[in-house]
């Protein structure tokens, strides 16, 4: 290890507080530091290569150091890195907005930029809330799904339903009405009954709160952070119909699912759903730079028009809203989707992934496998019959992912769910290599691990 690398690790431990990380364990142990990337591989400071099995936390699309995106950022640097969108236009953000509207569901016509998934959700909630205020029919509440995750800011946490992450903050949050997540593996009944159970609860909440629900918010098709909980087929479409029938807005949070992950450009497309508001982030720049967007209908946008003293303005914005470098990266990423026919290439990759999932499903301690396109989860349980989980203290998922890392795949679990979510542009050979590492680790190491604990 050269001195620069040694020093950067020392500085990291001295100064950095890592997200979603128990820092006690971090400070005690030797840690891996990623130094560079090469296509679908990450390279650590010792030169070891790992397939990026979780697309750098679900955002990388075309791989790392992609020439077209690198060049687009460099070209934009030659013009300007950033100028504000507050009362001022900026060309890269305008060009990107047109491209986003072209690929988004047809009814979405306007783009409000921000810089993370969480902020795109905050904006969606505030737009829904203020829209009803502006049209003189104020509504105060939101409906969300249990176990949902929409980011870590207070509004996003208020509509989030993950006990482990969110319960501590309850006194700080606004009240949200929750319906149980349609989690088929943990539901005693058929897929249809599972969907109907949740939809029935939402219907009841809508009826009980007529005229007071600003929006229903949901992750479309799959609840990622909850452990890749894949919704029953038709759930999203039925949710859309329900929100229309009971005259409320539907916000879809496509932060994780957007940009090819479910096999289509957006999850909404899979069930031909047109939401009122759509949040996108993560993959929007190909996984290069922080950028997010909240897309809305013309009707919502029009609800904010008026003279200044009518106070209908949307008073929300962030300093780096619509950052030009990030927009340039996003434009290049969307062009690569076309040039490399990424969406058309997905069925073959999804088929391979599903073939491996079938093999994995029959292994000991694998309770459930599930996927929505390229987003897959393998749930490890203590008892396949009762579906009982291992106690959290054993950290089975984390231990398995550490072994997979040693075997050349960069993985990160969600509790005991092993997440497989490579960049969607990954080539078949590299995908097969990744899946071999996952399969072999689960086949050979999991029984051994359970013997020790
Ligand atoms: N919404 C969903 C569905 C997510 O999966 C995430 C992050 O995983 C977020 C929002 C938050 O995004 P960010 O981490 O960019 O704030």
XYZ file of C-alpha atoms and ligand atoms in Angstrom:
469
model
C 0.000 0.000 0.000
C 1.519 3.313 -0.978
C 1.712 6.232 1.465
C -1.058 8.274 -0.204
C -3.509 5.398 0.136
C -2.477 4.707 3.726
C -2.960 8.365 4.545
C -6.406 8.520 2.909
C -7.545 5.577 5.035
C -6.215 7.287 8.171
C -7.993 10.502 7.244
C -11.203 8.619 6.573
C -11.181 7.089 10.034
C -10.223 10.338 11.680
C -12.875 12.532 10.028
C -15.615 10.727 8.131
C -18.964 9.682 9.562
C -20.315 7.121 7.080
C -24.020 6.847 6.200
C -26.018 3.820 7.383
C -22.867 2.521 9.076
C -22.229 1.569 12.694
C -19.074 3.608 13.142
C -17.808 1.607 16.111
C -17.279 -1.448 13.922
C -15.940 0.725 11.111
C -13.264 2.293 13.313
C -12.204 -1.034 14.800
C -11.743 -2.993 11.585
C -9.609 -2.632 8.493
C -11.739 -1.120 5.723
C -11.864 -1.360 1.999
C -11.381 1.829 0.011
C -12.415 2.025 -3.641
C -9.901 3.908 -5.716
C -11.153 3.585 -9.284
C -13.619 1.948 -11.632
C -13.359 0.171 -14.955
C -16.571 -0.668 -16.819
C -18.640 -2.894 -14.552
C -15.809 -3.340 -12.067
C -14.768 -1.415 -8.948
C -11.068 -1.444 -8.046
C -9.846 -1.069 -4.471
C -6.645 0.568 -3.241
C -4.847 -2.804 -3.373
C -5.809 -3.226 -7.023
C -8.461 -5.924 -6.390
C -11.377 -5.914 -8.845
C -15.026 -6.448 -7.912
C -18.068 -6.697 -10.160
C -20.389 -3.859 -9.136
C -23.257 -6.152 -8.077
C -25.371 -3.368 -6.576
C -24.650 -0.712 -9.222
C -22.989 1.527 -6.598
C -26.153 1.624 -4.505
C -28.580 1.166 -7.373
C -27.561 4.179 -9.441
C -24.910 3.098 -11.934
C -26.329 2.356 -15.374
C -23.643 2.078 -18.075
C -20.660 1.148 -15.923
C -17.809 3.307 -14.660
C -15.567 5.628 -16.691
C -17.883 5.587 -19.690
C -16.242 7.693 -22.375
C -19.383 9.393 -23.632
C -20.452 10.512 -20.150
C -16.897 11.498 -19.170
C -16.644 13.601 -22.352
C -20.066 15.198 -21.839
C -19.033 16.371 -18.376
C -15.700 17.675 -19.685
C -17.482 19.524 -22.530
C -19.921 21.058 -20.072
C -16.999 22.124 -17.871
C -15.739 24.026 -20.904
C -19.004 26.021 -20.829
C -20.111 26.299 -17.208
C -20.323 23.970 -14.213
C -23.294 25.541 -12.518
C -25.602 28.503 -12.534
C -28.837 28.841 -10.600
C -32.314 27.942 -11.855
C -33.909 30.370 -9.406
C -35.456 32.840 -11.821
C -32.838 32.036 -14.477
C -32.604 29.490 -17.283
C -29.714 27.127 -18.017
C -29.375 25.334 -21.339
C -28.306 21.817 -20.233
C -31.181 21.575 -17.763
C -33.671 22.659 -20.466
C -32.405 20.088 -22.970
C -32.570 17.350 -20.345
C -36.099 18.343 -19.316
C -37.322 17.795 -22.878
C -35.669 14.369 -22.953
C -37.218 13.378 -19.614
C -40.694 14.412 -20.734
C -40.221 12.425 -23.963
C -39.551 9.175 -22.079
C -41.875 9.707 -19.101
C -45.547 8.637 -19.027
C -47.468 10.773 -21.526
C -49.424 12.861 -19.038
C -46.317 14.243 -17.296
C -45.358 17.623 -18.728
C -43.221 19.549 -16.222
C -39.863 18.950 -14.531
C -38.814 20.301 -11.134
C -35.147 19.540 -10.462
C -33.388 18.809 -7.202
C -30.415 16.708 -6.197
C -31.361 13.485 -4.413
C -34.120 10.932 -4.255
C -35.223 12.258 -0.875
C -35.534 15.840 -2.135
C -37.514 14.689 -5.178
C -39.974 13.108 -2.743
C -40.116 16.183 -0.472
C -40.963 18.224 -3.538
C -43.661 15.776 -4.656
C -45.321 15.913 -1.226
C -45.162 19.688 -1.056
C -46.503 20.098 -4.600
C -49.455 17.793 -3.819
C -50.148 19.591 -0.552
C -49.865 23.092 -1.954
C -51.818 22.253 -5.103
C -54.938 21.536 -3.061
C -54.301 24.629 -0.978
C -53.897 26.767 -4.098
C -57.171 25.563 -5.648
C -59.003 26.329 -2.419
C -59.629 22.727 -1.315
C -56.951 22.113 1.316
C -56.055 18.508 2.132
C -53.757 17.519 4.938
C -52.889 13.832 4.787
C -50.977 11.287 2.754
C -51.375 7.533 2.424
C -48.279 5.342 2.088
C -47.405 1.661 2.178
C -45.947 -0.063 5.203
C -42.225 -0.816 4.873
C -41.845 1.822 2.198
C -38.675 3.858 1.836
C -38.602 7.263 0.202
C -35.361 8.742 1.577
C -34.046 10.190 4.811
C -35.279 13.775 5.011
C -38.140 14.432 7.427
C -40.944 14.578 4.853
C -39.700 11.443 3.119
C -39.320 9.687 6.476
C -42.886 10.754 7.404
C -44.213 8.724 4.472
C -41.661 5.962 5.060
C -42.647 2.835 6.876
C -39.443 1.042 7.862
C -39.391 0.504 11.611
C -35.621 0.035 11.879
C -34.790 3.273 10.083
C -37.776 5.425 10.970
C -39.332 4.619 14.356
C -36.890 6.746 16.383
C -37.976 9.884 14.536
C -41.738 9.402 15.007
C -42.197 12.442 17.282
C -40.638 14.644 14.571
C -42.849 13.417 11.716
C -46.191 14.491 10.266
C -48.970 11.960 10.530
C -49.328 9.590 7.585
C -51.908 6.843 7.056
C -50.354 3.486 6.255
C -51.694 0.433 4.481
C -49.763 -2.834 4.811
C -47.213 -3.557 2.120
C -48.407 -6.228 -0.341
C -45.625 -8.617 0.647
C -46.571 -11.945 -0.890
C -43.862 -14.000 0.854
C -45.129 -12.882 4.256
C -48.822 -13.064 3.276
C -50.973 -16.101 3.861
C -52.866 -16.338 0.577
C -52.628 -15.960 -3.186
C -51.037 -13.095 -5.068
C -54.467 -11.735 -5.933
C -55.639 -11.900 -2.317
C -52.434 -10.181 -1.208
C -53.044 -7.281 -3.622
C -56.723 -7.078 -2.730
C -55.954 -6.998 0.985
C -53.736 -3.917 0.666
C -55.990 -2.243 -1.894
C -58.946 -2.832 0.415
C -57.133 -1.098 3.273
C -56.233 1.854 1.043
C -59.840 2.079 -0.159
C -61.044 2.197 3.440
C -58.532 4.942 4.301
C -59.657 6.938 1.247
C -63.316 6.534 2.214
C -62.716 7.424 5.857
C -60.777 10.545 4.873
C -62.761 11.759 1.894
C -61.577 15.153 0.730
C -58.553 15.127 3.026
C -55.993 12.922 1.231
C -53.525 14.984 -0.786
C -51.901 11.919 -2.351
C -51.109 8.249 -2.145
C -47.379 7.652 -2.507
C -45.833 4.331 -3.506
C -42.718 2.757 -4.909
C -44.010 1.250 -8.169
C -43.788 -2.563 -8.651
C -41.073 -3.123 -6.059
C -40.275 -1.785 -2.590
C -36.503 -1.743 -2.811
C -35.095 -0.882 0.592
C -37.672 -3.046 2.376
C -35.916 -6.054 0.844
C -36.905 -6.020 -2.849
C -40.550 -6.710 -2.042
C -42.112 -7.309 -5.437
C -45.777 -6.338 -5.593
C -48.379 -8.716 -7.033
C -49.045 -8.206 -10.755
C -51.649 -5.524 -11.377
C -51.262 -3.913 -7.938
C -49.948 -0.622 -9.338
C -52.625 -0.427 -12.027
C -55.355 -1.064 -9.457
C -53.831 1.519 -7.142
C -53.982 4.060 -9.969
C -57.648 3.248 -10.583
C -58.443 3.529 -6.899
C -56.789 6.938 -6.553
C -58.718 8.149 -9.607
C -62.007 6.800 -8.301
C -61.510 8.481 -4.940
C -60.189 11.646 -6.556
C -56.707 11.886 -5.102
C -53.224 12.196 -6.535
C -50.848 9.287 -7.090
C -47.145 9.939 -6.494
C -44.857 7.196 -7.789
C -41.359 7.115 -6.384
C -39.264 5.787 -9.292
C -36.005 6.744 -7.572
C -34.876 3.108 -7.392
C -36.922 1.617 -10.232
C -36.295 4.252 -12.913
C -33.943 4.043 -15.887
C -34.317 0.433 -16.901
C -34.190 -1.421 -13.610
C -37.548 -3.197 -13.964
C -37.047 -4.014 -17.647
C -38.733 -0.860 -18.976
C -37.455 2.698 -18.756
C -39.835 3.272 -15.837
C -41.752 0.785 -13.693
C -44.992 2.657 -14.462
C -44.692 1.504 -18.072
C -44.884 -2.150 -17.046
C -48.508 -1.647 -15.996
C -49.244 1.302 -18.340
C -49.784 3.633 -15.402
C -49.860 7.406 -15.672
C -49.143 8.900 -12.243
C -49.832 12.518 -11.292
C -46.325 12.976 -9.947
C -43.192 10.936 -10.569
C -39.908 11.148 -8.632
C -36.648 10.155 -10.314
C -33.021 10.292 -9.163
C -30.272 7.635 -8.768
C -29.837 6.382 -12.379
C -30.784 9.675 -14.007
C -27.119 10.667 -14.548
C -26.021 7.102 -15.248
C -24.836 7.060 -11.630
C -22.295 9.856 -12.134
C -23.526 12.953 -10.318
C -26.296 13.889 -7.870
C -29.440 14.960 -9.690
C -33.142 14.349 -9.199
C -36.375 15.442 -10.802
C -40.023 15.564 -9.801
C -42.258 15.346 -12.869
C -45.843 16.588 -12.769
C -48.902 17.015 -14.929
C -49.823 20.299 -16.597
C -52.863 20.503 -14.304
C -50.733 20.497 -11.154
C -48.367 23.058 -12.648
C -51.294 25.308 -13.609
C -52.526 25.194 -10.021
C -49.486 27.264 -9.055
C -50.013 30.030 -11.635
C -51.193 33.450 -10.511
C -50.133 36.961 -9.657
C -47.309 37.232 -7.094
C -49.653 38.543 -4.400
C -51.941 35.512 -4.816
C -49.174 33.541 -3.021
C -49.469 30.487 -5.261
C -45.720 30.338 -6.014
C -43.925 27.118 -5.158
C -41.392 28.474 -2.674
C -38.978 25.572 -2.837
C -35.507 25.259 -4.321
C -31.975 24.073 -3.661
C -28.761 25.874 -4.503
C -27.632 23.184 -6.949
C -31.070 22.556 -8.475
C -30.588 21.457 -12.099
C -26.796 21.527 -11.893
C -25.383 21.833 -15.409
C -22.661 19.176 -15.070
C -25.182 16.659 -13.735
C -27.636 17.526 -16.515
C -24.906 17.056 -19.146
C -24.134 13.617 -17.688
C -27.858 12.765 -17.712
C -28.268 13.801 -21.362
C -25.304 11.595 -22.332
C -26.706 8.710 -20.280
C -30.100 8.931 -22.009
C -28.384 9.041 -25.405
C -26.500 5.873 -24.473
C -29.817 4.170 -23.686
C -30.730 4.725 -27.362
C -27.331 4.132 -28.937
C -26.742 0.873 -27.044
C -30.396 -0.242 -27.196
C -30.272 -0.870 -23.463
C -33.984 -1.530 -22.907
C -34.123 -4.007 -25.811
C -31.104 -5.836 -24.353
C -32.786 -6.454 -21.001
C -35.063 -9.485 -21.594
C -32.040 -11.721 -22.242
C -30.319 -10.555 -19.056
C -33.477 -10.837 -16.983
C -33.952 -14.400 -18.284
C -30.435 -15.336 -17.173
C -30.990 -13.718 -13.775
C -34.254 -15.622 -13.341
C -32.592 -18.932 -14.316
C -30.062 -18.423 -11.524
C -32.781 -17.358 -9.075
C -34.599 -20.630 -9.762
C -31.431 -22.578 -8.917
C -30.841 -20.450 -5.822
C -34.436 -20.892 -4.601
C -33.943 -24.592 -3.807
C -30.773 -24.092 -1.732
C -30.941 -24.626 2.041
C -31.820 -21.498 4.056
C -33.077 -19.640 0.989
C -36.637 -18.723 1.925
C -37.635 -16.734 -1.118
C -36.247 -15.340 -4.367
C -37.945 -12.497 -6.182
C -37.252 -9.998 -8.916
C -38.752 -7.187 -10.893
C -36.598 -7.122 -14.003
C -32.977 -6.501 -13.003
C -33.832 -5.851 -9.338
C -33.540 -9.109 -7.423
C -33.602 -10.216 -3.801
C -32.714 -13.522 -2.157
C -34.177 -13.814 1.339
C -32.211 -15.989 3.735
C -34.191 -17.575 6.580
C -33.446 -19.858 9.518
C -36.383 -22.107 8.695
C -37.805 -22.446 5.192
C -41.012 -24.000 6.539
C -41.919 -21.351 9.099
C -40.095 -18.507 7.254
C -38.476 -17.563 10.556
C -35.549 -15.173 10.102
C -32.131 -15.393 11.743
C -31.658 -13.058 14.693
C -30.280 -9.701 13.606
C -27.175 -10.092 15.809
C -25.867 -12.851 13.514
C -25.734 -10.486 10.522
C -26.065 -13.395 8.100
C -26.678 -11.167 5.071
C -23.666 -8.965 5.823
C -21.431 -11.998 6.368
C -22.501 -13.568 3.085
C -21.866 -10.331 1.226
C -18.400 -10.091 2.794
C -17.622 -13.554 1.385
C -18.998 -12.537 -2.009
C -16.678 -9.525 -1.892
C -13.728 -11.828 -1.234
C -14.877 -13.805 -4.256
C -14.941 -10.725 -6.497
C -18.487 -9.296 -6.287
C -19.325 -6.015 -4.555
C -22.571 -6.672 -2.703
C -24.581 -5.045 0.078
C -27.547 -6.790 1.728
C -30.770 -5.443 3.187
C -30.813 -7.316 6.511
C -30.840 -10.944 5.365
C -31.931 -10.214 1.824
C -29.071 -10.453 -0.644
C -29.656 -7.772 -3.259
C -28.579 -8.433 -6.837
C -28.864 -5.238 -8.861
C -26.007 -4.775 -11.334
C -25.856 -1.833 -13.769
C -28.523 -2.540 -16.400
C -25.991 -2.176 -19.232
C -23.867 -5.041 -17.856
C -22.791 -7.542 -20.511
C -24.024 -11.140 -20.316
C -20.590 -12.611 -19.511
C -20.001 -10.304 -16.560
C -23.565 -10.855 -15.353
C -23.011 -14.617 -15.474
C -19.771 -14.220 -13.501
C -21.601 -12.182 -10.860
C -24.420 -14.717 -10.605
C -21.913 -17.583 -10.345
C -20.289 -15.856 -7.372
C -23.665 -15.339 -5.687
C -24.815 -18.898 -6.383
C -21.579 -20.547 -5.309
C -21.345 -18.503 -2.113
C -24.907 -19.406 -1.152
C -24.396 -23.045 -2.076
C -21.025 -23.568 -0.405
C -20.696 -20.986 2.345
C -24.233 -20.476 3.679
C -24.653 -23.955 5.264
C -21.175 -23.564 6.800
C -22.053 -20.117 8.167
C -25.270 -21.364 9.763
C -23.332 -24.156 11.500
C -21.063 -21.623 13.203
C -23.819 -19.313 14.490
N -36.838 6.575 -2.885
C -36.493 5.302 -3.089
C -37.514 4.351 -3.636
C -35.214 4.864 -2.801
O -34.879 3.590 -2.986
C -34.275 5.795 -2.315
C -32.896 5.384 -1.993
O -32.569 4.226 -1.961
C -34.683 7.114 -2.104
C -35.973 7.487 -2.414
C -33.723 8.145 -1.562
O -32.815 8.506 -2.532
P -31.489 9.344 -2.114
O -30.630 8.384 -1.359
O -30.912 9.779 -3.407
O -31.973 10.466 -1.271
